[in-house]
Coordinates of C-alpha atoms in Angstrom, one line a residue:
M27 CA 69.9 295.8 -18.2
E28 CA 70.5 292.9 -19.6
L29 CA 67.5 290.6 -20.1
G30 CA 67.0 287.6 -22.5
S31 CA 64.1 287.0 -24.8
A32 CA 62.1 284.4 -26.5
D33 CA 64.2 284.3 -29.4
A34 CA 67.1 282.7 -27.7
F35 CA 65.2 279.2 -27.9
D36 CA 65.8 278.1 -31.3
R37 CA 67.5 274.9 -30.6
M38 CA 66.4 271.3 -29.2
G39 CA 68.4 268.9 -27.4
T40 CA 71.8 270.7 -27.4
L41 CA 74.0 270.4 -24.3
G42 CA 76.3 272.5 -21.9
V43 CA 77.5 271.5 -18.6
E44 CA 78.9 273.8 -15.9
E45 CA 81.0 272.1 -13.2
E46 CA 82.0 274.0 -9.8
F47 CA 85.3 272.9 -8.4
Y48 CA 87.9 273.7 -5.5
I49 CA 91.4 275.0 -5.9
V50 CA 93.4 272.8 -3.1
D51 CA 97.0 272.4 -2.3
E52 CA 99.1 269.6 -2.0
R53 CA 97.2 268.4 1.3
G54 CA 93.8 268.9 -0.8
R55 CA 92.9 271.9 1.8
P56 CA 91.2 275.0 0.3
T57 CA 93.8 277.8 -1.0
S58 CA 93.2 280.9 -3.0
G59 CA 94.1 280.6 -6.4
I60 CA 91.7 282.2 -9.1
S61 CA 94.2 284.9 -9.7
D62 CA 96.7 282.5 -10.9
L63 CA 94.1 280.3 -12.8
V64 CA 91.6 282.8 -14.2
Y65 CA 93.2 286.1 -14.4
D66 CA 96.9 286.0 -14.6
S67 CA 97.3 283.1 -16.8
P68 CA 94.2 282.1 -18.2
P69 CA 94.1 278.8 -20.0
T70 CA 94.0 278.0 -23.5
G71 CA 92.6 275.0 -25.7
I72 CA 89.2 273.3 -24.3
L73 CA 88.9 276.0 -21.6
E74 CA 89.5 279.2 -23.5
D75 CA 86.9 281.6 -22.4
R76 CA 85.2 278.5 -20.5
I77 CA 86.5 279.0 -16.9
D78 CA 85.6 281.4 -14.3
H79 CA 85.0 281.7 -10.6
E80 CA 82.7 281.8 -7.9
L81 CA 82.3 283.7 -4.7
F82 CA 85.4 282.5 -2.8
Q83 CA 89.0 282.6 -4.3
F84 CA 89.2 278.7 -3.8
T85 CA 86.0 278.1 -6.1
I86 CA 86.5 277.6 -9.8
E87 CA 83.9 276.9 -12.9
T88 CA 84.0 275.4 -16.0
Q89 CA 81.9 275.3 -19.0
T90 CA 81.7 272.6 -21.8
P91 CA 81.7 273.4 -25.4
L92 CA 78.3 273.1 -26.7
I93 CA 77.4 269.3 -27.1
E94 CA 75.6 268.2 -30.0
D95 CA 75.3 264.5 -29.2
V96 CA 74.7 263.2 -25.9
G97 CA 76.8 260.0 -26.5
G98 CA 79.9 262.2 -26.4
V99 CA 78.9 263.8 -23.1
E100 CA 81.5 261.9 -20.8
E101 CA 84.3 262.3 -23.6
V102 CA 83.9 266.1 -23.3
I103 CA 83.5 266.4 -19.3
R104 CA 86.6 264.2 -18.9
D105 CA 88.8 266.4 -21.2
V106 CA 87.3 269.5 -19.8
R107 CA 88.2 268.2 -16.2
A108 CA 91.8 267.2 -17.2
A109 CA 92.5 270.4 -19.1
L110 CA 91.4 272.0 -15.7
V111 CA 93.7 269.5 -13.8
D112 CA 96.7 270.3 -15.7
H113 CA 96.2 274.0 -15.9
A114 CA 96.4 274.1 -12.1
A115 CA 99.3 271.6 -11.6
E116 CA 101.3 274.3 -13.7
H117 CA 100.5 276.8 -10.9
G118 CA 101.2 274.4 -8.2
Y119 CA 97.3 273.6 -7.4
R120 CA 95.1 270.7 -7.0
I121 CA 91.5 270.5 -7.8
A122 CA 88.6 268.5 -5.8
A123 CA 85.2 268.3 -6.5
S124 CA 82.2 268.2 -3.9
G125 CA 79.2 269.6 -3.0
L126 CA 81.3 270.7 -0.2
H127 CA 84.8 271.1 0.6
P128 CA 84.3 269.0 4.1
T129 CA 87.4 271.2 5.8
A130 CA 86.9 274.4 4.3
E131 CA 85.6 277.2 7.1
W132 CA 84.2 279.6 5.3
Y133 CA 85.0 282.6 8.0
E134 CA 88.8 281.8 7.2
L135 CA 88.3 281.8 3.5
D136 CA 89.2 284.9 1.0
H137 CA 86.3 286.1 -1.0
A138 CA 87.0 287.1 -4.7
T139 CA 86.9 290.9 -5.2
K140 CA 84.6 290.6 -8.4
P141 CA 82.5 293.5 -8.3
R142 CA 79.5 291.0 -8.7
Y143 CA 80.5 289.6 -5.9
T144 CA 81.3 292.1 -3.5
S145 CA 78.2 293.8 -4.2
Q146 CA 76.1 290.3 -3.5
L147 CA 78.1 290.4 0.1
D148 CA 77.3 293.8 0.8
R149 CA 73.5 293.1 0.1
I150 CA 73.0 289.6 1.2
Q151 CA 75.5 289.3 4.0
Y152 CA 75.8 286.5 6.3
P153 CA 74.1 283.6 4.0
Q154 CA 76.5 284.7 1.0
H155 CA 79.6 285.2 3.2
R156 CA 79.4 281.3 4.3
N157 CA 78.4 280.1 0.7
T158 CA 81.4 277.9 -0.2
T159 CA 78.9 275.4 -2.1
S160 CA 79.6 273.9 -5.4
G161 CA 77.1 272.4 -7.5
L162 CA 76.4 270.7 -11.1
H163 CA 74.5 272.8 -13.6
V164 CA 73.1 271.0 -16.8
H165 CA 71.8 272.8 -19.6
V166 CA 69.4 271.7 -22.4
G167 CA 68.6 273.6 -25.6
V168 CA 64.9 274.1 -25.9
D169 CA 63.3 275.4 -29.2
D170 CA 60.6 277.2 -28.1
A171 CA 60.1 279.5 -25.2
D172 CA 56.9 278.2 -23.9
K173 CA 57.6 275.1 -24.3
A174 CA 60.9 275.5 -22.2
T175 CA 59.0 276.6 -19.2
W176 CA 56.3 274.2 -19.2
I177 CA 59.2 271.7 -19.1
A178 CA 60.8 273.7 -16.3
N179 CA 57.6 273.4 -14.5
E180 CA 57.4 269.7 -14.8
L181 CA 61.0 269.4 -14.2
R182 CA 60.5 270.2 -10.4
W183 CA 58.7 267.2 -9.2
Y184 CA 62.1 265.1 -10.5
L185 CA 64.8 267.1 -8.8
P186 CA 64.5 265.9 -5.3
P187 CA 65.3 262.4 -6.2
L188 CA 68.2 263.8 -8.6
L189 CA 69.2 265.8 -5.3
S190 CA 69.2 262.2 -3.7
L191 CA 71.3 260.2 -6.2
S192 CA 73.5 263.3 -6.3
A193 CA 74.0 263.8 -2.4
N194 CA 78.0 264.5 -2.1
S195 CA 78.1 267.1 1.0
P196 CA 77.5 265.8 4.5
F197 CA 80.4 267.5 6.2
W198 CA 80.7 271.3 6.8
C199 CA 83.1 273.4 8.3
G200 CA 85.0 269.9 9.5
F201 CA 82.0 268.2 10.9
D202 CA 79.1 265.7 10.0
T203 CA 75.8 268.0 9.8
G204 CA 74.1 264.9 9.5
L205 CA 72.7 265.7 6.4
S206 CA 73.2 264.0 2.9
S207 CA 73.4 267.1 0.9
A208 CA 74.4 270.3 3.6
R209 CA 75.4 272.2 0.3
A210 CA 71.7 272.4 -0.5
K211 CA 70.4 273.6 2.9
I212 CA 73.8 276.2 2.9
F213 CA 72.8 277.4 -0.9
E214 CA 68.9 277.7 0.4
A215 CA 69.9 280.1 2.9
L216 CA 70.5 282.9 -0.2
P217 CA 67.3 284.6 -1.8
N218 CA 65.7 283.4 -4.8
T219 CA 66.9 279.9 -4.5
G220 CA 65.1 276.4 -3.6
M221 CA 62.0 275.2 -5.8
P222 CA 60.4 277.7 -8.0
T223 CA 56.6 278.3 -8.1
H224 CA 54.9 277.3 -11.4
F225 CA 54.5 279.4 -14.4
A226 CA 51.6 279.9 -16.7
D227 CA 53.7 280.6 -19.4
F228 CA 57.0 282.2 -20.8
E229 CA 55.8 285.8 -20.9
A230 CA 55.0 285.1 -17.1
Y231 CA 58.4 284.1 -16.3
R232 CA 60.0 286.8 -18.3
R233 CA 57.6 289.4 -16.8
F234 CA 58.9 288.1 -13.6
E235 CA 62.6 288.1 -14.3
R236 CA 62.3 291.9 -15.8
R237 CA 60.3 292.9 -12.5
M238 CA 62.7 291.6 -10.3
V239 CA 65.6 293.8 -11.8
E240 CA 63.6 296.8 -12.1
L241 CA 62.4 296.6 -8.8
G242 CA 66.1 296.1 -7.6
S243 CA 65.2 292.8 -5.8
I244 CA 68.3 291.6 -8.1
E245 CA 71.0 293.0 -9.8
D246 CA 70.9 290.7 -12.9
R247 CA 69.0 287.7 -14.4
G248 CA 71.6 285.2 -13.1
E249 CA 70.6 285.8 -9.6
L250 CA 67.4 284.1 -9.7
W251 CA 69.2 280.8 -8.4
Y252 CA 66.5 278.6 -8.5
D253 CA 66.7 274.6 -8.9
V254 CA 65.6 275.1 -12.4
R255 CA 64.8 277.7 -14.9
P256 CA 64.2 278.5 -18.6
H257 CA 67.5 280.1 -19.0
T258 CA 66.6 283.3 -21.0
G259 CA 70.1 284.1 -22.3
H260 CA 71.1 280.6 -23.4
G261 CA 67.9 279.4 -24.8
T262 CA 67.8 276.6 -22.2
V263 CA 66.2 274.8 -19.3
E264 CA 68.7 274.7 -16.7
I265 CA 69.0 272.2 -14.0
R266 CA 70.9 273.6 -11.0
T267 CA 70.0 270.7 -8.2
P268 CA 72.7 268.5 -7.9
D269 CA 76.1 268.7 -6.1
A270 CA 79.1 268.6 -7.6
Q271 CA 80.2 265.2 -8.5
T272 CA 83.9 263.5 -7.6
D273 CA 83.3 261.1 -10.6
P274 CA 83.3 262.5 -14.1
A275 CA 81.2 259.0 -15.0
A276 CA 78.4 260.2 -12.4
T277 CA 78.2 263.9 -14.2
A278 CA 77.8 262.2 -17.4
A279 CA 75.1 260.2 -16.1
F280 CA 73.1 262.9 -14.4
V281 CA 73.3 264.7 -17.8
E282 CA 72.3 261.6 -20.2
Y283 CA 69.3 261.1 -17.9
V284 CA 68.4 264.8 -17.8
H285 CA 68.8 265.3 -21.5
A286 CA 66.3 262.1 -21.9
L287 CA 63.8 263.6 -19.4
V288 CA 63.7 266.9 -21.4
A289 CA 63.3 265.1 -24.7
D290 CA 60.1 263.2 -23.1
L291 CA 58.6 266.4 -21.7
A292 CA 59.2 267.9 -24.8
A293 CA 57.2 265.4 -26.7
R294 CA 54.6 265.6 -23.9
Y295 CA 54.3 269.0 -24.4
E296 CA 54.3 268.6 -28.4
D297 CA 51.1 266.1 -27.8
G298 CA 49.4 268.8 -25.9
E299 CA 49.4 267.3 -22.5
S300 CA 48.0 270.1 -19.7
G301 CA 51.0 269.2 -17.4
T302 CA 50.5 269.3 -13.2
D303 CA 50.5 272.1 -11.0
V304 CA 52.2 270.6 -7.9
R305 CA 51.8 272.2 -4.8
R306 CA 55.3 274.0 -3.7
E307 CA 54.9 273.1 -0.1
L308 CA 55.0 269.3 -1.3
L309 CA 58.1 269.9 -3.8
D310 CA 59.7 271.5 -0.9
A311 CA 58.8 268.4 1.3
N312 CA 60.4 266.1 -1.3
K313 CA 63.6 268.2 -1.4
W314 CA 64.2 268.3 2.4
H315 CA 63.7 264.1 2.6
A316 CA 66.6 264.3 -0.3
V317 CA 68.7 266.7 1.6
R318 CA 68.5 264.8 5.0
Y319 CA 68.2 261.3 4.2
G320 CA 69.8 260.9 0.5
R321 CA 69.5 257.5 -0.9
D322 CA 67.2 256.3 2.0
A323 CA 64.7 259.0 1.0
S324 CA 60.9 258.7 0.1
F325 CA 59.0 261.1 -2.2
I326 CA 55.5 262.2 -2.2
T327 CA 53.8 261.4 -5.7
P328 CA 52.4 264.6 -7.4
E329 CA 48.9 263.4 -6.6
A330 CA 49.9 263.7 -2.9
E331 CA 48.1 260.1 -2.5
D332 CA 51.1 257.9 -1.8
T333 CA 55.1 257.8 -1.6
I334 CA 57.7 256.2 -3.7
T335 CA 60.9 255.3 -2.6
L336 CA 64.3 255.9 -4.8
E337 CA 64.7 252.7 -5.8
E338 CA 61.0 252.9 -7.3
F339 CA 61.8 255.9 -9.1
V340 CA 64.8 254.6 -10.8
A341 CA 63.2 251.3 -11.5
A342 CA 60.2 253.6 -13.2
E343 CA 62.4 256.1 -15.1
T344 CA 64.8 253.2 -16.2
D345 CA 62.0 251.2 -17.6
R346 CA 60.2 254.7 -18.9
L347 CA 63.0 256.2 -20.7
A348 CA 65.7 254.7 -23.1
T349 CA 68.6 255.3 -20.8
D350 CA 69.9 253.5 -17.6
A351 CA 72.0 256.3 -16.5
L352 CA 70.1 256.3 -13.0
R353 CA 70.5 252.8 -12.6
R354 CA 74.1 253.2 -13.2
L355 CA 74.2 256.0 -10.7
L356 CA 72.0 253.9 -7.9
D357 CA 74.5 251.0 -8.3
A358 CA 77.5 252.9 -7.7
E359 CA 78.6 254.0 -3.9
G360 CA 76.8 257.5 -3.3
G361 CA 78.9 260.3 -2.7
T362 CA 77.7 261.0 0.9
A363 CA 78.1 257.1 1.9
R364 CA 81.5 257.3 0.4
Q365 CA 82.7 260.4 2.1
R366 CA 81.4 259.2 5.8
R367 CA 83.1 255.7 4.9
L368 CA 86.3 257.3 4.3
H369 CA 86.3 259.6 7.4
R370 CA 85.3 256.8 9.5
E371 CA 88.1 254.4 8.6
S372 CA 91.0 256.9 8.0
G373 CA 89.8 260.6 8.9
F374 CA 89.8 263.9 7.2
D375 CA 93.6 263.5 5.4
A376 CA 92.2 260.5 3.4
L377 CA 89.0 261.8 2.8
C378 CA 90.6 265.1 1.1
E379 CA 92.7 263.2 -1.3
S380 CA 89.9 261.0 -2.3
L381 CA 88.3 264.3 -3.4
C382 CA 91.1 265.6 -5.7
L383 CA 91.2 264.9 -9.4
A384 CA 93.5 262.5 -10.9

């Protein structure tokens, strides 16, 4: 039984980025390709031992090398993506990025045969069978386990605005869901997802993680798929909220902001702040606003006394932290708006083509 420990939390501020993508054919439509790209001829170079797949044979994931300097994030992200695109092209495939592939019909697609996924399909059934989602996961190293748990608690209120900015999945099985991030709702059908509860300290989280495995609710700690978690293996705080991004500059902006936010929260923890304990129901309400309305969402404040618009949130965070990453995201056309515009103007062929990485 593989479980992490407090000893893993020994470095502050390092970064790792996981991006989930789709393997597509020349028309940008889903196709099975993990055998060629992951197993039969695994890549070398920057992707060596940093490529894996997800539940379906058309979903693939990359991991960056450990990043020491946030200033180099975008270059690394672009290098990893370029290596994946080249590797795919060598085998006749293309790579697309979106929270959901707009034309993927889950009931027609092949699942991966990896034992971990066949077990999940057997246990979870329908919610996992249709889980064609792709997300962006950001890891930030933290040098103390209790600090990491406190930061994860505090991060929860910030996650719905991040989802609003990242929303990139309005289409599901070829129709417009009316949601800005349909991916978030589809993924939440799985167990152990969504907003986690508040944990008093690292021991409380470690005990929960261990008991979930020991009691058979999950098979390994990786099945705690919450929007944020202390990663007890990597020694990081991991944010799992955003939709996958088509534009690498958007991915880099999310990483830049998350890095600055974690550093700010770490300093507040070290200064002895008591932290907040926002009601789970309030956090769920804010996440629903993000899922449904995207950039038009408003969010209930932690004190539950007022609301704040996404624009007000971005302005406040830009003033508070030494980064304009959120402003850059807000000033650009959002993924959901872009997808709907392209579909309206030119149909699914043009939309699918627009999601393919250059």
